[in-house]
Amino acid sequence: MAREFTHFYDVLTEAGHEVELASIAGGVIPIDPVSLKTPVIQMGGTNKRYEDPEFMSLLDDTPAIADIDLDAFDGIYLIGGHGTMFDFDSEDLSRAVAHFADAGKIVSGVCHGPCGLLGVTLADGSSLLAGKKVTGYSWAEEKLARRAEEVPFSLEERLEAEAGEYSTATVPMTKHVVVDGNLVTGQNPMSASGVGEAVVELLGR
């Protein structure tokens, strides 16, 4: 979803950090059409970013995650959108996430982005999420978004099954960020800036 990138990007770059986009297969990154609708696109100035050709060109030709020199980066951020429930079932992405976790670097994601944390095995054979506190898009939010009949699984259920503790905001579609060591997760699009702020804090340590 567009604002899950723009809000995080703005927080990181304003703090002086560089952000590079990558995708599973490389090439153009599609935008969830829902994120372009009013009033969604107006939240947090996303519409201004969408109207900026230079900024939007960042999505035009991305490298594949398998071709990225992971050692050159301090962390990974998994943007959400319902498409990730299909696209993030990727060995290349799982290897990248495990690489950052094994190196003690930052692993972060927001909304449906934590789909990319599911089933990730670390170098010692343990599960990335075992014993970890996390959040991600809730089933209540799927129903509010009228996507419950279209999604292939409940991210909430999958995270509850793999993680040590899954939590949500008291009110759906409000900010909720969970930090557990170098693992940072945000519940929904409203949490993208909060994930960025948590990542900036970790980078400063």
GROMACS .gro file of C-alpha atoms in nm:
model
  205
    1MET     CA    1   0.000   0.000   0.000
    2ALA     CA    2   0.136   0.340  -0.098
    3ARG     CA    3   0.134   0.516   0.237
    4GLU     CA    4   0.302   0.222   0.408
    5PHE     CA    5   0.603   0.307   0.195
    6THR     CA    6   0.580   0.686   0.189
    7HIS     CA    7   0.528   0.731   0.564
    8PHE     CA    8   0.818   0.500   0.653
    9TYR     CA    9   1.038   0.649   0.378
   10ASP     CA   10   0.977   1.004   0.498
   11VAL     CA   11   1.064   0.922   0.859
   12LEU     CA   12   1.386   0.740   0.762
   13THR     CA   13   1.509   0.994   0.507
   14GLU     CA   14   1.429   1.293   0.728
   15ALA     CA   15   1.649   1.129   0.991
   16GLY     CA   16   1.933   1.111   0.737
   17HIS     CA   17   1.909   0.746   0.636
   18GLU     CA   18   1.896   0.603   0.285
   19VAL     CA   19   1.617   0.374   0.169
   20GLU     CA   20   1.640   0.146  -0.132
   21LEU     CA   21   1.342  -0.037  -0.278
   22ALA     CA   22   1.359  -0.400  -0.386
   23SER     CA   23   1.091  -0.649  -0.484
   24ILE     CA   24   1.051  -1.024  -0.512
   25ALA     CA   25   1.095  -1.053  -0.889
   26GLY     CA   26   1.241  -0.710  -0.964
   27GLY     CA   27   1.100  -0.451  -1.203
   28VAL     CA   28   0.790  -0.239  -1.146
   29ILE     CA   29   0.623  -0.243  -0.804
   30PRO     CA   30   0.243  -0.227  -0.838
   31ILE     CA   31   0.038  -0.015  -0.600
   32ASP     CA   32  -0.273  -0.149  -0.430
   33PRO     CA   33  -0.558   0.044  -0.601
   34VAL     CA   34  -0.732   0.087  -0.265
   35SER     CA   35  -0.444   0.302  -0.142
   36LEU     CA   36  -0.506   0.550  -0.424
   37LYS     CA   37  -0.864   0.620  -0.326
   38THR     CA   38  -0.985   0.929  -0.140
   39PRO     CA   39  -0.949   0.981   0.156
   40VAL     CA   40  -0.688   0.706   0.192
   41ILE     CA   41  -0.432   0.867  -0.037
   42GLN     CA   42  -0.464   1.202   0.144
   43MET     CA   43  -0.351   1.058   0.478
   44GLY     CA   44  -0.011   1.184   0.579
   45GLY     CA   45   0.052   1.359   0.250
   46THR     CA   46   0.069   1.042   0.041
   47ASN     CA   47  -0.114   1.222  -0.240
   48LYS     CA   48   0.175   1.469  -0.267
   49ARG     CA   49   0.420   1.184  -0.306
   50TYR     CA   50   0.198   1.019  -0.567
   51GLU     CA   51   0.195   1.342  -0.767
   52ASP     CA   52   0.578   1.362  -0.759
   53PRO     CA   53   0.715   1.191  -1.075
   54GLU     CA   54   1.068   1.172  -0.934
   55PHE     CA   55   0.952   0.996  -0.620
   56MET     CA   56   0.718   0.760  -0.805
   57SER     CA   57   0.999   0.664  -1.042
   58LEU     CA   58   1.149   0.473  -0.748
   59LEU     CA   59   0.884   0.208  -0.815
   60ASP     CA   60   0.958   0.176  -1.186
   61ASP     CA   61   1.264  -0.048  -1.194
   62THR     CA   62   1.354  -0.222  -0.869
   63PRO     CA   63   1.617  -0.492  -0.819
   64ALA     CA   64   1.505  -0.840  -0.717
   65ILE     CA   65   1.568  -0.919  -0.351
   66ALA     CA   66   1.788  -1.211  -0.456
   67ASP     CA   67   2.024  -0.970  -0.635
   68ILE     CA   68   2.068  -0.730  -0.343
   69ASP     CA   69   2.397  -0.715  -0.150
   70LEU     CA   70   2.232  -0.762   0.188
   71ASP     CA   71   2.554  -0.691   0.377
   72ALA     CA   72   2.536  -0.331   0.256
   73PHE     CA   73   2.219  -0.263   0.454
   74ASP     CA   74   2.136  -0.223   0.823
   75GLY     CA   75   1.789  -0.368   0.804
   76ILE     CA   76   1.487  -0.471   0.601
   77TYR     CA   77   1.136  -0.327   0.598
   78LEU     CA   78   0.845  -0.529   0.459
   79ILE     CA   79   0.571  -0.309   0.315
   80GLY     CA   80   0.219  -0.445   0.330
   81GLY     CA   81  -0.078  -0.458   0.095
   82HIS     CA   82  -0.295  -0.763   0.033
   83GLY     CA   83  -0.070  -0.873  -0.253
   84THR     CA   84   0.200  -0.964  -0.003
   85MET     CA   85  -0.019  -1.250   0.119
   86PHE     CA   86   0.065  -1.414  -0.213
   87ASP     CA   87   0.398  -1.259  -0.316
   88PHE     CA   88   0.580  -1.292   0.016
   89ASP     CA   89   0.561  -1.670   0.008
   90SER     CA   90   0.911  -1.656  -0.137
   91GLU     CA   91   1.230  -1.847  -0.056
   92ASP     CA   92   1.436  -1.548  -0.168
   93LEU     CA   93   1.258  -1.319   0.076
   94SER     CA   94   1.278  -1.574   0.359
   95ARG     CA   95   1.653  -1.605   0.305
   96ALA     CA   96   1.692  -1.226   0.310
   97VAL     CA   97   1.490  -1.188   0.630
   98ALA     CA   98   1.689  -1.467   0.797
   99HIS     CA   99   2.014  -1.302   0.684
  100PHE     CA  100   1.928  -0.978   0.862
  101ALA     CA  101   1.803  -1.155   1.174
  102ASP     CA  102   2.108  -1.382   1.196
  103ALA     CA  103   2.335  -1.078   1.161
  104GLY     CA  104   2.160  -0.902   1.449
  105LYS     CA  105   2.025  -0.637   1.213
  106ILE     CA  106   1.679  -0.481   1.199
  107VAL     CA  107   1.383  -0.677   1.063
  108SER     CA  108   1.064  -0.473   1.034
  109GLY     CA  109   0.727  -0.485   0.864
  110VAL     CA  110   0.383  -0.326   0.871
  111CYS     CA  111   0.025  -0.434   0.809
  112HIS     CA  112   0.043  -0.742   0.580
  113GLY     CA  113   0.421  -0.706   0.552
  114PRO     CA  114   0.472  -0.952   0.841
  115CYS     CA  115   0.353  -1.222   0.600
  116GLY     CA  116   0.720  -1.223   0.501
  117LEU     CA  117   0.815  -1.325   0.857
  118LEU     CA  118   0.609  -1.644   0.848
  119GLY     CA  119   0.800  -1.970   0.818
  120VAL     CA  120   1.143  -1.804   0.833
  121THR     CA  121   1.410  -2.036   0.974
  122LEU     CA  122   1.730  -1.897   1.123
  123ALA     CA  123   2.081  -2.039   1.089
  124ASP     CA  124   2.050  -2.232   1.416
  125GLY     CA  125   1.734  -2.403   1.292
  126SER     CA  126   1.496  -2.203   1.510
  127SER     CA  127   1.194  -2.008   1.389
  128LEU     CA  128   1.237  -1.631   1.352
  129LEU     CA  129   0.911  -1.567   1.535
  130ALA     CA  130   0.951  -1.822   1.814
  131GLY     CA  131   0.902  -1.645   2.146
  132LYS     CA  132   0.876  -1.304   1.978
  133LYS     CA  133   0.620  -1.032   2.038
  134VAL     CA  134   0.461  -0.916   1.712
  135THR     CA  135   0.162  -0.752   1.552
  136GLY     CA  136   0.016  -0.739   1.202
  137TYR     CA  137  -0.311  -0.680   1.023
  138SER     CA  138  -0.591  -0.823   1.236
  139TRP     CA  139  -0.889  -1.031   1.131
  140ALA     CA  140  -1.122  -0.758   1.260
  141GLU     CA  141  -0.952  -0.518   1.018
  142GLU     CA  142  -0.988  -0.764   0.730
  143LYS     CA  143  -1.361  -0.769   0.799
  144LEU     CA  144  -1.379  -0.391   0.825
  145ALA     CA  145  -1.200  -0.366   0.490
  146ARG     CA  146  -1.442  -0.622   0.344
  147ARG     CA  147  -1.155  -0.849   0.241
  148ALA     CA  148  -1.226  -1.142   0.473
  149GLU     CA  149  -1.378  -1.349   0.193
  150GLU     CA  150  -1.092  -1.275  -0.048
  151VAL     CA  151  -0.775  -1.331   0.151
  152PRO     CA  152  -0.607  -1.676   0.145
  153PHE     CA  153  -0.557  -1.691   0.523
  154SER     CA  154  -0.584  -1.494   0.846
  155LEU     CA  155  -0.252  -1.325   0.917
  156GLU     CA  156  -0.362  -1.284   1.278
  157GLU     CA  157  -0.405  -1.661   1.317
  158ARG     CA  158  -0.074  -1.739   1.148
  159LEU     CA  159   0.117  -1.492   1.365
  160GLU     CA  160  -0.054  -1.622   1.679
  161ALA     CA  161   0.053  -1.975   1.584
  162GLU     CA  162   0.420  -1.892   1.516
  163ALA     CA  163   0.501  -1.604   1.751
  164GLY     CA  164   0.531  -1.596   2.126
  165GLU     CA  165   0.276  -1.316   2.159
  166TYR     CA  166   0.050  -1.141   1.908
  167SER     CA  167  -0.122  -0.816   2.009
  168THR     CA  168  -0.344  -0.553   1.852
  169ALA     CA  169  -0.462  -0.201   1.924
  170THR     CA  170  -0.778  -0.175   2.133
  171VAL     CA  171  -0.948   0.000   1.842
  172PRO     CA  172  -0.902  -0.145   1.491
  173MET     CA  173  -0.730   0.075   1.230
  174THR     CA  174  -0.538   0.273   1.492
  175LYS     CA  175  -0.163   0.288   1.545
  176HIS     CA  176   0.001  -0.010   1.714
  177VAL     CA  177   0.373  -0.084   1.697
  178VAL     CA  178   0.554  -0.368   1.872
  179VAL     CA  179   0.930  -0.372   1.925
  180ASP     CA  180   1.101  -0.693   2.039
  181GLY     CA  181   1.477  -0.654   2.019
  182ASN     CA  182   1.559  -0.579   1.656
  183LEU     CA  183   1.218  -0.698   1.536
  184VAL     CA  184   0.969  -0.416   1.470
  185THR     CA  185   0.614  -0.473   1.351
  186GLY     CA  186   0.319  -0.241   1.291
  187GLN     CA  187  -0.043  -0.351   1.284
  188ASN     CA  188  -0.190  -0.148   0.999
  189PRO     CA  189  -0.121   0.139   0.754
  190MET     CA  190  -0.166   0.390   1.036
  191SER     CA  191   0.138   0.234   1.204
  192ALA     CA  192   0.391   0.289   0.923
  193SER     CA  193   0.533   0.612   1.065
  194GLY     CA  194   0.557   0.452   1.407
  195VAL     CA  195   0.754   0.160   1.264
  196GLY     CA  196   0.984   0.411   1.095
  197GLU     CA  197   1.036   0.597   1.422
  198ALA     CA  198   1.119   0.272   1.603
  199VAL     CA  199   1.363   0.174   1.329
  200VAL     CA  200   1.535   0.516   1.346
  201GLU     CA  201   1.573   0.472   1.723
  202LEU     CA  202   1.732   0.129   1.675
  203LEU     CA  203   1.964   0.262   1.407
  204GLY     CA  204   2.083   0.528   1.648
  205ARG     CA  205   2.190   0.280   1.912
   0.00000   0.00000   0.00000
